[in-house]
Short mmCIF file of C-alpha atoms in Angstrom, two decimals:
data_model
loop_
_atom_site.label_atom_id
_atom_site.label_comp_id
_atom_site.label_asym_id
_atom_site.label_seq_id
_atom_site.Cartn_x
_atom_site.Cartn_y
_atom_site.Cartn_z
CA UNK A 252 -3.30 6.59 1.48
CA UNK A 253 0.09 7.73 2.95
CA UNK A 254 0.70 10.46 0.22
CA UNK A 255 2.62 13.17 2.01
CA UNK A 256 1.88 16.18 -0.49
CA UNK A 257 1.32 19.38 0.68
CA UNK A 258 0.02 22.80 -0.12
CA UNK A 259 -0.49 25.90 1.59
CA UNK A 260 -4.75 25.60 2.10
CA UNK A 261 -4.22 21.87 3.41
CA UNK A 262 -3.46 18.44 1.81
CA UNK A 263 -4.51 17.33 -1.53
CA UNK A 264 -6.95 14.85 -2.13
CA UNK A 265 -6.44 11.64 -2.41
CA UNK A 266 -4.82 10.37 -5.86
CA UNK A 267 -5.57 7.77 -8.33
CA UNK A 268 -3.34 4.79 -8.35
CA UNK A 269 -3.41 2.10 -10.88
CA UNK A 270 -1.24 -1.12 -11.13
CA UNK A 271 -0.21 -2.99 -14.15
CA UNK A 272 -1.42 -6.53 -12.78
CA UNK A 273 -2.41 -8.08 -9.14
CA UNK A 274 -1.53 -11.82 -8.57
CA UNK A 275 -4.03 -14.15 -9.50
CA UNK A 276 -6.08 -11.36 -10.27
CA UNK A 277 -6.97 -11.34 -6.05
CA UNK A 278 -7.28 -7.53 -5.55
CA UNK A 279 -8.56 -8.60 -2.15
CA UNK A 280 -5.41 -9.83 -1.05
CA UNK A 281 -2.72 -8.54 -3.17
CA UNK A 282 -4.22 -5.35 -4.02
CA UNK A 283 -3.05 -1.86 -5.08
CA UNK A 284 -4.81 -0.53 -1.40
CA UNK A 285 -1.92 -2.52 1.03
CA UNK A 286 0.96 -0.05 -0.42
CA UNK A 287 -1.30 2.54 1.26
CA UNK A 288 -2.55 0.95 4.63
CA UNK A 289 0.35 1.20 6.96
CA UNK A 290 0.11 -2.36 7.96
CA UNK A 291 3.55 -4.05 7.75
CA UNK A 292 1.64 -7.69 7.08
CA UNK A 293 -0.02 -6.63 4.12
CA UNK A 294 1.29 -5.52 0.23
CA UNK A 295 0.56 -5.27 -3.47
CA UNK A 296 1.92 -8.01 -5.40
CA UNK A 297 2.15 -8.36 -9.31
CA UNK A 298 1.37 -11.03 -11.27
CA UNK A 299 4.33 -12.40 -13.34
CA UNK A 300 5.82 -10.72 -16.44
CA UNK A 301 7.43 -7.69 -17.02
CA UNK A 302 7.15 -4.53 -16.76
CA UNK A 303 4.76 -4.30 -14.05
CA UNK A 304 4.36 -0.55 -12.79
CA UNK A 305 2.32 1.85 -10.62
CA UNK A 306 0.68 4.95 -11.66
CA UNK A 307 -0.50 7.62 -9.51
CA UNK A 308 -2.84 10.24 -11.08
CA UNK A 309 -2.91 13.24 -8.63
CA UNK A 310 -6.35 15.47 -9.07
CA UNK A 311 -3.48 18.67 -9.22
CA UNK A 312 -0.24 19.49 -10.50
CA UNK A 313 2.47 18.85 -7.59
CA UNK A 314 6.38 18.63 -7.18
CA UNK A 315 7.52 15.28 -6.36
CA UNK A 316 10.83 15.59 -4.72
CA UNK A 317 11.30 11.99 -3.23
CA UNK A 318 10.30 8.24 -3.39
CA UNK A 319 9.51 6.14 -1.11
CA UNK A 320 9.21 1.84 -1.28
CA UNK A 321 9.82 -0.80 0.58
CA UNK A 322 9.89 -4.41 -1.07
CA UNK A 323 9.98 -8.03 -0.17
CA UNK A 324 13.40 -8.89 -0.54
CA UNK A 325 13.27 -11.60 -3.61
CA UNK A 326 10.74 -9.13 -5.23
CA UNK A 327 12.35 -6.57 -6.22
CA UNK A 328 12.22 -4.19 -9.02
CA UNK A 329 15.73 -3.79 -10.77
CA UNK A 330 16.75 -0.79 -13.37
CA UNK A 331 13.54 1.21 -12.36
CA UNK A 332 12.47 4.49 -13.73
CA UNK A 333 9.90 6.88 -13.07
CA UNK A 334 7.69 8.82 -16.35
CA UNK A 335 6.22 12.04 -15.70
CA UNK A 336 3.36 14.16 -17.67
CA UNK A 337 1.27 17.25 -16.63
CA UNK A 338 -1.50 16.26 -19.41
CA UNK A 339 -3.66 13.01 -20.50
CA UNK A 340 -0.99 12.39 -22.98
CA UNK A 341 2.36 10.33 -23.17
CA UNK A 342 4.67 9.49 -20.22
CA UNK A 343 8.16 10.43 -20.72
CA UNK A 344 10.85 9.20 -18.77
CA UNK A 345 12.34 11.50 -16.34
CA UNK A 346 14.83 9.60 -14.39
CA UNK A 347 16.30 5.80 -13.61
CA UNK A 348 16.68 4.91 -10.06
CA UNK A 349 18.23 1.37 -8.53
CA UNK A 350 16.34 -0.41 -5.54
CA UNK A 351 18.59 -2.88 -3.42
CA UNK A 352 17.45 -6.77 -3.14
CA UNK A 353 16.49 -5.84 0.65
CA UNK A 354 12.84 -5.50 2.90
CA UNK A 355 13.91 -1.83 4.69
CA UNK A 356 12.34 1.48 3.18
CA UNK A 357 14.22 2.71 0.49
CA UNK A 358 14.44 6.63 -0.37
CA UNK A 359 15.01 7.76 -3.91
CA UNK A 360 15.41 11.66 -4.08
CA UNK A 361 13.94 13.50 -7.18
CA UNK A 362 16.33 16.56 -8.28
CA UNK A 363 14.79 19.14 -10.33
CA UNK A 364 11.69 17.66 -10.53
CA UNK A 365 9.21 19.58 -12.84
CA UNK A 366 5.48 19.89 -11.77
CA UNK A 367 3.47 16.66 -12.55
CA UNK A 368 -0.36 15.71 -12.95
CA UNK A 369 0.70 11.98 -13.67
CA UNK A 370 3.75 10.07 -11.90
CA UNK A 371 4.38 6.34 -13.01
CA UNK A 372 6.83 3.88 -11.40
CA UNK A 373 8.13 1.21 -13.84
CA UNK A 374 10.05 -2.05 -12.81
CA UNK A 375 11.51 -3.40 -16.60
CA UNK A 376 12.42 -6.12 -14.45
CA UNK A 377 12.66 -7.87 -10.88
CA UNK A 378 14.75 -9.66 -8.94
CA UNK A 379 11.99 -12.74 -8.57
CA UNK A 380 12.55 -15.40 -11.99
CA UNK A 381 9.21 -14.58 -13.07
CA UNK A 382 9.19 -10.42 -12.88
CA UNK A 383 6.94 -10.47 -9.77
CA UNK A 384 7.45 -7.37 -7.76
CA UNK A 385 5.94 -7.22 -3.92
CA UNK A 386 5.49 -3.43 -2.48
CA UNK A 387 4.68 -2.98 1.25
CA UNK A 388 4.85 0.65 1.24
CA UNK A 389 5.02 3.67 -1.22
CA UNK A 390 5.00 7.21 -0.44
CA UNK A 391 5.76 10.15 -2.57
CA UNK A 392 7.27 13.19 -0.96
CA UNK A 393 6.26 16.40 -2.36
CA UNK A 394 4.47 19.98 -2.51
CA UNK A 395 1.41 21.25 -4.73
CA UNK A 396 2.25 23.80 -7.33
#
């Protein structure tokens, strides 16, 4: 995965990610993975309804301190925000960010970001008529605490 985190005895291990849905269930596909693989062919794609979001659970606290995506143009998430926690309980919501209806990398900065355990992405909605969203790359710029 393309997670460019570091800390000062080498890079962290790899995080969990989890998706809300896949289309047509084909993680084979469509699947969480293709955000990750560096191939510009492949992506994750949602199934349709909203919110769809992604979580990533990292295995240590770290700083995020920018964002990452690139979409399919037509399948984009609009109004976006990203929830932060440091435990296993709730999200909160830490900041709204506003992706343009266009396929080039887009990089959201995250000011005073506080040190995070669990980072979700949330599309509310998407430019596609039935809430699909379609991600061909995310990376998370940070540092370990």
């Amino acid at each position: 995965m393309a997670f460019s985190l570091t800390r000062e005895d080498g890079p962290l291990p790899v995080p969990k990610v989890r998706v809300s849905s896949v289309l047509n269930r084909d993680v084979k596909q469509f699947g969480k993975k293709f955000m990750f693989d560096g191939d510009e062919e492949t992506c994750w794609n949602s199934d349709q309804g909203s919110p769809q979001w992604i979580l990533v659970e990292f295995s240590e606290e770290v700083c995020p301190q920018e964002i990452q995506l690139q979409f399919q143009g037509g399948f984009v998430g609009k109004d976006c925000c990203v929830e932060v926690g440091s435990g296993g309980g709730d999200l909160a919501r830490f900041m709204d960010f506003y992706p343009e209806d266009v396929n080039s990398v887009q990089r959201f900065t995250i000011k005073e970001a506080p040190s995070v355990k669990r980072l979700r992405i949330v599309f509310p909605s998407s430019t596609d008529f039935f809430g699909r969203v379609t991600v061909y790359k995310l990376d998370i710029i940070g540092t370990s605490i």
